[in-house]
Coordinates of N, CA, C and O in Angstrom, one line a residue:
Q1 N 1.2 -8.2 17.5 CA 0.7 -7.5 16.4 C 1.4 -6.3 16.0 O 1.9 -5.6 17.0
V2 N 1.8 -6.0 14.7 CA 2.6 -5.0 14.3 C 1.8 -3.6 14.4 O 0.5 -3.6 14.5
Q3 N 2.5 -2.7 14.6 CA 2.0 -1.3 14.4 C 2.6 -0.7 13.2 O 3.7 -0.9 12.9
L4 N 1.8 0.2 12.5 CA 2.3 0.6 11.1 C 2.4 2.1 11.0 O 1.2 2.8 11.5
V5 N 3.3 2.6 10.5 CA 3.4 4.2 10.3 C 3.7 4.5 9.0 O 4.8 4.1 8.5
E6 N 3.0 5.1 8.2 CA 3.3 5.6 6.9 C 3.9 6.9 6.9 O 3.8 7.7 7.8
S7 N 4.8 7.1 5.8 CA 5.3 8.4 5.6 C 5.7 8.7 4.1 O 5.7 7.6 3.3
G8 N 6.1 9.8 3.7 CA 6.5 10.1 2.4 C 5.5 10.8 1.6 O 5.8 11.1 0.5
G9 N 4.3 11.2 2.1 CA 3.3 11.8 1.4 C 3.7 13.3 1.1 O 4.6 13.7 1.9
G10 N 3.0 13.9 0.3 CA 3.2 15.3 -0.1 C 2.6 15.7 -1.3 O 1.8 15.0 -1.9
L11 N 3.2 17.0 -1.8 CA 2.5 17.5 -3.0 C 3.5 17.3 -4.0 O 4.6 17.5 -4.0
V12 N 3.0 16.6 -5.2 CA 3.8 16.5 -6.4 C 3.0 16.9 -7.7 O 1.8 16.9 -7.6
Q13 N 3.8 17.4 -8.7 CA 3.2 17.7 -9.8 C 2.8 16.5 -10.6 O 3.4 15.4 -10.7
V14 N 1.9 16.8 -11.5 CA 1.5 15.8 -12.5 C 2.7 15.1 -13.2 O 3.6 15.9 -13.7
G15 N 2.7 13.8 -13.4 CA 4.1 13.3 -14.0 C 5.1 13.0 -13.0 O 6.2 12.2 -13.5
G16 N 5.1 13.5 -11.9 CA 6.0 13.4 -11.0 C 6.1 11.9 -10.2 O 5.2 11.1 -10.6
S17 N 7.0 11.9 -9.3 CA 7.1 10.5 -8.6 C 7.3 10.8 -7.0 O 7.5 11.9 -6.6
L18 N 6.8 9.8 -6.4 CA 6.8 9.9 -4.9 C 7.0 8.6 -4.3 O 6.5 7.5 -5.0
R19 N 7.7 8.4 -3.2 CA 8.0 7.1 -2.5 C 7.4 7.1 -1.1 O 7.9 7.9 -0.3
L20 N 6.5 6.3 -0.9 CA 5.8 6.2 0.4 C 6.6 5.0 1.0 O 6.9 4.0 0.6
S21 N 6.7 5.2 2.4 CA 7.1 4.1 3.3 C 6.3 3.7 4.4 O 5.3 4.4 4.8
C22 N 6.3 2.6 4.8 CA 5.4 2.1 5.8 C 6.3 1.3 6.6 O 6.8 0.2 6.4
L23 N 6.6 1.7 8.0 CA 7.4 1.1 8.9 C 6.7 0.4 10.1 O 5.8 1.0 10.6
A24 N 7.0 -0.8 10.2 CA 6.3 -1.7 11.0 C 7.1 -1.8 12.4 O 8.4 -1.9 12.4
S25 N 6.4 -1.9 13.6 CA 7.0 -2.1 14.8 C 6.3 -2.9 15.7 O 5.0 -3.0 15.5
G26 N 6.9 -3.7 16.5 CA 6.2 -4.3 17.6 C 5.7 -5.8 17.4 O 5.0 -6.4 18.0
G27 N 6.2 -6.3 16.1 CA 5.9 -7.7 15.8 C 6.7 -8.2 14.8 O 7.7 -7.7 14.5
T28 N 6.4 -9.3 14.2 CA 7.1 -9.9 13.3 C 6.7 -9.7 11.8 O 5.8 -10.3 11.3
F29 N 7.4 -8.7 11.5 CA 6.9 -8.1 10.1 C 7.0 -9.2 9.1 O 6.1 -9.1 8.1
S30 N 7.8 -9.9 8.9 CA 7.9 -11.1 7.9 C 6.8 -12.0 7.8 O 6.7 -12.8 7.1
S31 N 5.9 -12.0 8.9 CA 4.9 -12.8 9.0 C 3.7 -12.3 8.3 O 2.6 -13.0 8.1
Y32 N 3.8 -11.2 7.8 CA 2.6 -10.4 7.2 C 2.7 -10.1 5.8 O 3.8 -9.6 5.3
A33 N 1.5 -10.5 5.2 CA 1.5 -9.8 3.7 C 1.0 -8.4 3.9 O 0.3 -8.0 4.8
M34 N 1.4 -7.5 3.0 CA 1.2 -6.1 3.1 C 0.5 -5.5 1.9 O 0.6 -6.1 0.8
G35 N -0.3 -4.6 2.2 CA -1.2 -4.0 1.1 C -1.0 -2.5 1.2 O -0.9 -1.9 2.4
W36 N -1.2 -1.8 0.0 CA -1.4 -0.5 0.1 C -2.8 -0.1 -0.4 O -3.3 -0.7 -1.3
F37 N -3.5 0.9 0.2 CA -4.9 1.1 -0.1 C -4.9 2.7 -0.3 O -3.9 3.4 0.2
R38 N -5.9 3.2 -0.7 CA -6.0 4.7 -0.8 C -7.5 5.1 -0.7 O -8.3 4.3 -1.1
Q39 N -7.7 6.3 -0.3 CA -9.1 6.9 -0.3 C -9.0 8.3 -0.7 O -8.4 9.3 0.0
A40 N -9.7 8.7 -1.8 CA -9.8 9.9 -2.3 C -10.9 10.6 -1.6 O -11.9 10.1 -1.1
P41 N -10.9 12.0 -1.6 CA -12.0 12.9 -1.0 C -13.3 12.3 -1.6 O -13.6 12.4 -2.8
G42 N -14.3 12.1 -0.7 CA -15.6 11.7 -1.2 C -15.9 10.3 -1.8 O -16.8 10.0 -2.3
K43 N -14.7 9.4 -1.8 CA -14.8 8.2 -2.3 C -14.5 7.2 -1.3 O -13.9 7.4 -0.2
E44 N -14.9 6.0 -1.7 CA -14.6 4.8 -0.8 C -13.1 4.3 -0.9 O -12.5 4.7 -2.0
R45 N -12.5 3.7 0.2 CA -11.2 3.3 0.1 C -11.0 2.2 -0.9 O -12.0 1.4 -1.1
E46 N -9.9 2.2 -1.6 CA -9.8 1.2 -2.7 C -8.4 0.6 -2.5 O -7.3 1.3 -2.1
F47 N -8.3 -0.7 -2.9 CA -6.9 -1.4 -2.9 C -6.1 -0.9 -4.1 O -6.5 -0.7 -5.2
V48 N -4.9 -0.6 -3.8 CA -3.8 -0.3 -4.8 C -3.0 -1.4 -5.3 O -2.8 -1.8 -6.4
G49 N -2.5 -2.2 -4.2 CA -1.6 -3.4 -4.5 C -1.2 -4.0 -3.2 O -1.5 -3.4 -2.2
G50 N -0.5 -5.1 -3.4 CA 0.1 -5.8 -2.2 C 1.3 -6.6 -2.5 O 1.5 -6.8 -3.5
I51 N 1.9 -7.0 -1.6 CA 3.1 -7.9 -1.6 C 3.1 -9.1 -0.5 O 2.6 -8.8 0.6
S52 N 3.4 -10.2 -1.0 CA 3.5 -11.5 0.1 C 4.5 -11.1 1.1 O 5.5 -10.3 1.0
W53 N 4.5 -12.1 2.1 CA 5.6 -11.9 3.2 C 6.9 -12.0 2.8 O 7.8 -11.2 3.3
S54 N 7.1 -12.7 1.7 CA 8.6 -12.9 1.3 C 8.9 -11.9 0.3 O 10.0 -11.7 -0.1
G55 N 7.9 -11.1 -0.3 CA 8.3 -10.1 -1.4 C 8.3 -10.9 -2.7 O 8.5 -10.3 -3.8
G56 N 8.1 -12.1 -2.7 CA 8.1 -12.9 -4.0 C 6.9 -12.8 -5.0 O 7.0 -13.0 -6.1
S57 N 5.9 -12.2 -4.3 CA 4.6 -12.1 -5.1 C 4.1 -10.7 -4.9 O 4.1 -10.1 -3.8
T58 N 3.6 -10.1 -5.9 CA 3.1 -8.7 -5.9 C 1.7 -8.7 -6.7 O 1.6 -9.5 -7.7
Y59 N 0.9 -7.8 -6.4 CA -0.4 -7.6 -7.2 C -0.7 -6.1 -7.2 O -0.5 -5.4 -6.2
Y60 N -1.2 -5.7 -8.4 CA -1.5 -4.2 -8.6 C -2.8 -4.3 -9.2 O -3.1 -5.0 -10.1
V61 N -3.6 -3.2 -8.9 CA -4.9 -2.9 -9.6 C -4.5 -2.3 -11.0 O -3.4 -1.7 -11.2
D62 N -5.3 -2.5 -11.9 CA -5.1 -2.1 -13.3 C -4.7 -0.6 -13.3 O -3.9 -0.3 -14.3
S63 N -5.4 0.2 -12.4 CA -5.2 1.8 -12.6 C -3.8 2.1 -12.2 O -3.4 3.4 -12.6
V64 N -3.1 1.3 -11.7 CA -1.7 1.7 -11.2 C -0.6 0.8 -11.8 O 0.6 1.2 -11.7
K65 N -1.1 -0.2 -12.5 CA -0.2 -1.2 -13.0 C 0.8 -0.4 -14.1 O 0.5 0.2 -14.9
G66 N 2.3 -0.8 -13.9 CA 3.1 -0.1 -14.6 C 3.6 1.3 -14.2 O 4.7 1.8 -14.7
R67 N 2.9 1.7 -13.4 CA 3.1 3.1 -12.7 C 3.7 3.0 -11.2 O 4.5 3.7 -10.8
F68 N 3.2 2.0 -10.4 CA 3.4 1.8 -9.1 C 4.1 0.6 -8.9 O 3.9 -0.5 -9.6
T69 N 5.0 0.5 -8.0 CA 5.7 -0.7 -7.6 C 5.9 -0.8 -6.1 O 6.1 0.2 -5.4
I70 N 5.6 -2.0 -5.5 CA 5.6 -2.4 -4.1 C 6.8 -3.3 -3.9 O 7.0 -4.3 -4.6
D71 N 7.7 -2.9 -2.8 CA 8.8 -3.7 -2.5 C 8.9 -3.7 -1.0 O 8.2 -2.8 -0.2
R72 N 9.6 -4.6 -0.4 CA 9.7 -4.7 1.0 C 11.1 -5.2 1.4 O 11.9 -5.9 0.8
D73 N 11.6 -4.7 2.5 CA 12.8 -5.3 3.2 C 12.5 -5.7 4.6 O 12.2 -4.9 5.5
N74 N 12.3 -7.0 4.8 CA 12.0 -7.5 6.0 C 13.0 -7.3 7.2 O 12.7 -7.1 8.4
A75 N 14.2 -7.2 6.8 CA 15.3 -6.8 7.8 C 15.0 -5.3 8.3 O 15.5 -4.9 9.4
K76 N 14.6 -4.5 7.5 CA 14.3 -3.2 7.8 C 12.9 -2.8 8.4 O 12.4 -1.7 8.6
N77 N 11.9 -3.9 8.4 CA 10.4 -3.8 8.8 C 9.9 -2.8 7.9 O 9.0 -2.0 8.5
T78 N 10.1 -2.7 6.6 CA 9.7 -1.7 5.8 C 9.0 -2.2 4.6 O 9.6 -3.0 4.0
V79 N 7.8 -1.6 4.1 CA 7.4 -1.8 2.8 C 7.3 -0.3 2.2 O 6.8 0.5 2.8
W80 N 7.5 -0.3 0.8 CA 7.4 0.9 0.1 C 6.5 0.8 -1.0 O 6.2 -0.3 -1.6
L81 N 5.9 2.0 -1.3 CA 5.1 2.2 -2.5 C 5.7 3.2 -3.4 O 5.7 4.4 -3.2
Q82 N 6.4 2.9 -4.5 CA 7.0 3.8 -5.4 C 5.9 4.1 -6.6 O 5.5 3.2 -7.2
M83 N 5.7 5.4 -6.5 CA 4.7 5.9 -7.5 C 5.3 6.8 -8.5 O 5.8 7.8 -8.2
N84 N 5.2 6.4 -9.8 CA 5.7 7.1 -10.8 C 4.6 7.5 -11.9 O 3.5 7.0 -11.8
S85 N 4.9 8.6 -12.6 CA 3.9 9.1 -13.6 C 2.6 9.4 -13.0 O 1.5 9.1 -13.4
L86 N 2.6 10.2 -11.9 CA 1.4 10.5 -11.1 C 0.3 11.3 -11.8 O 0.9 12.2 -12.6
K87 N -0.9 11.0 -11.5 CA -2.0 11.7 -12.3 C -2.7 12.4 -11.1 O -2.8 12.0 -9.9
P88 N -3.5 13.4 -11.4 CA -4.5 14.0 -10.6 C -5.1 13.0 -9.8 O -5.6 13.3 -8.5
E89 N -5.7 12.0 -10.4 CA -6.7 11.0 -9.9 C -6.0 10.0 -8.8 O -6.7 9.3 -8.2
D90 N -4.7 10.1 -8.7 CA -3.9 9.4 -7.6 C -4.0 10.2 -6.2 O -3.5 9.6 -5.3
T91 N -4.4 11.3 -6.3 CA -4.7 12.2 -5.2 C -5.6 11.4 -4.1 O -6.7 11.0 -4.4
A92 N -5.0 11.3 -3.0 CA -5.8 10.4 -1.8 C -5.0 10.3 -0.6 O -3.8 10.6 -0.7
V93 N -5.5 9.9 0.4 CA -4.8 9.4 1.6 C -4.4 7.9 1.4 O -5.2 7.1 1.1
Y94 N -3.1 7.7 1.5 CA -2.8 6.3 1.3 C -2.3 5.5 2.6 O -1.7 6.2 3.5
Y95 N -2.9 4.5 2.7 CA -2.7 3.6 3.9 C -2.0 2.3 3.6 O -2.3 1.7 2.5
C96 N -1.1 1.9 4.6 CA -0.8 0.5 4.4 C -1.4 -0.3 5.4 O -1.9 0.2 6.4
A97 N -1.5 -1.6 5.2 CA -2.2 -2.6 5.9 C -1.5 -3.9 6.0 O -0.7 -4.3 5.0
A98 N -1.6 -4.7 6.9 CA -0.9 -5.8 7.2 C -1.9 -7.0 7.6 O -2.8 -6.7 8.4
D99 N -1.6 -8.2 7.2 CA -2.4 -9.4 7.5 C -1.6 -10.6 7.4 O -0.7 -10.8 6.6
T100 N -1.9 -11.5 8.4 CA -1.2 -12.7 8.5 C -1.6 -13.9 7.7 O -1.1 -15.0 7.6
S101 N -2.7 -13.5 6.8 CA -3.2 -14.6 5.9 C -2.1 -15.0 4.9 O -1.4 -14.2 4.6
P102 N -2.2 -16.2 4.4 CA -1.3 -16.5 3.3 C -1.6 -15.7 2.1 O -2.8 -15.2 2.1
W103 N -0.8 -15.7 1.1 CA -0.9 -14.7 0.1 C -2.2 -14.8 -0.7 O -3.0 -13.8 -0.9
G104 N -2.6 -15.9 -1.0 CA -3.9 -16.2 -1.7 C -5.1 -15.8 -1.0 O -6.0 -15.1 -1.4
A105 N -5.1 -16.1 0.4 CA -6.1 -15.7 1.2 C -6.2 -14.1 1.4 O -7.3 -13.5 1.6
F106 N -4.9 -13.5 1.5 CA -4.9 -12.1 1.6 C -5.5 -11.6 0.4 O -6.3 -10.6 0.6
L107 N -5.3 -12.0 -0.8 CA -6.1 -11.4 -2.0 C -7.6 -11.5 -2.0 O -8.3 -10.9 -2.3
T108 N -7.9 -12.7 -1.5 CA -9.3 -13.0 -1.5 C -10.0 -12.0 -0.4 O -11.0 -11.5 -0.8
K109 N -9.3 -11.8 0.8 CA -9.9 -10.9 1.8 C -10.0 -9.6 1.1 O -11.1 -8.8 1.4
V110 N -9.0 -9.1 0.3 CA -9.1 -7.7 -0.3 C -10.2 -7.8 -1.3 O -11.1 -6.8 -1.5
R111 N -10.5 -8.7 -2.2 CA -11.3 -8.8 -3.3 C -12.8 -8.8 -2.6 O -13.7 -8.3 -3.2
V112 N -13.1 -9.5 -1.4 CA -14.3 -9.6 -0.9 C -14.5 -8.4 0.2 O -15.5 -8.5 0.9
N113 N -13.5 -7.7 0.2 CA -13.7 -6.4 1.1 C -13.8 -6.9 2.6 O -14.4 -6.1 3.4
V114 N -13.0 -7.9 3.0 CA -12.9 -8.1 4.4 C -11.7 -7.4 5.0 O -10.7 -7.2 4.5
D115 N -11.9 -6.6 6.0 CA -11.0 -5.8 6.6 C -9.7 -6.6 7.0 O -9.7 -7.7 7.5
L116 N -8.5 -6.0 6.6 CA -7.2 -6.6 6.9 C -6.8 -6.3 8.5 O -7.7 -5.5 9.1
E117 N -6.0 -7.0 9.1 CA -5.8 -7.1 10.5 C -5.3 -5.8 11.2 O -5.7 -5.2 12.2
V118 N -4.4 -5.1 10.4 CA -3.6 -4.0 11.0 C -3.6 -2.9 9.9 O -3.2 -3.2 8.8
W119 N -3.8 -1.5 10.5 CA -3.8 -0.3 9.5 C -2.9 0.6 10.0 O -2.9 0.9 11.3
G120 N -2.2 1.4 9.1 CA -1.6 2.6 9.6 C -2.5 3.8 9.5 O -3.7 3.6 9.2
Q121 N -2.0 5.0 9.8 CA -2.8 6.2 10.0 C -2.9 6.9 8.6 O -3.9 7.7 8.6
G122 N -2.2 6.6 7.7 CA -2.3 7.2 6.3 C -1.4 8.2 6.1 O -0.8 9.0 7.1
T123 N -1.1 8.6 4.9 CA -0.2 9.8 4.5 C -0.8 10.4 3.3 O -1.2 9.7 2.4
L124 N -1.0 11.5 3.2 CA -1.6 12.3 2.1 C -0.9 12.6 0.9 O 0.2 13.1 1.2
V125 N -1.3 12.2 -0.3 CA -0.6 12.5 -1.5 C -1.4 13.4 -2.3 O -2.7 13.2 -2.6
T126 N -0.9 14.5 -2.7 CA -1.8 15.4 -3.5 C -0.9 15.6 -4.8 O 0.3 16.0 -4.8
V127 N -1.6 15.3 -6.0 CA -1.0 15.4 -7.3 C -1.7 16.8 -8.0 O -2.8 16.7 -8.2
S128 N -0.7 17.8 -8.2 CA -1.1 19.0 -8.5 C -0.9 19.1 -10.2 O 0.0 18.7 -10.6
S129 N -2.1 19.6 -10.8 CA -1.9 19.8 -12.3 C -1.6 21.4 -12.6 O -1.3 21.6 -13.6

């Protein structure tokens, strides 16, 4: 099973950009579909988007579509979340998560709120106005 470590969070102004990284170790990274989630203060954790094990498929929730991009490099055991045009409502702790389910089953798990297999510890993103 992989272990996940996020990095790249910080303070950014409205309209700015930030690129989060999630580095996997200890397992076969290419076996995992990957997701990014976030949890704002006082709110429940929400799914942001995900990417299939090959990188060939991605999915984004409507609130970030067109602003956020997920990509991965299996040779580097890393998945990234590129965040552009940031808004104050993007302020949250961002988590990456991994799951060995096939892509369709991965999305089903997310939609029915079934916990994914592996989680990182999170990185804080603060968007200042």
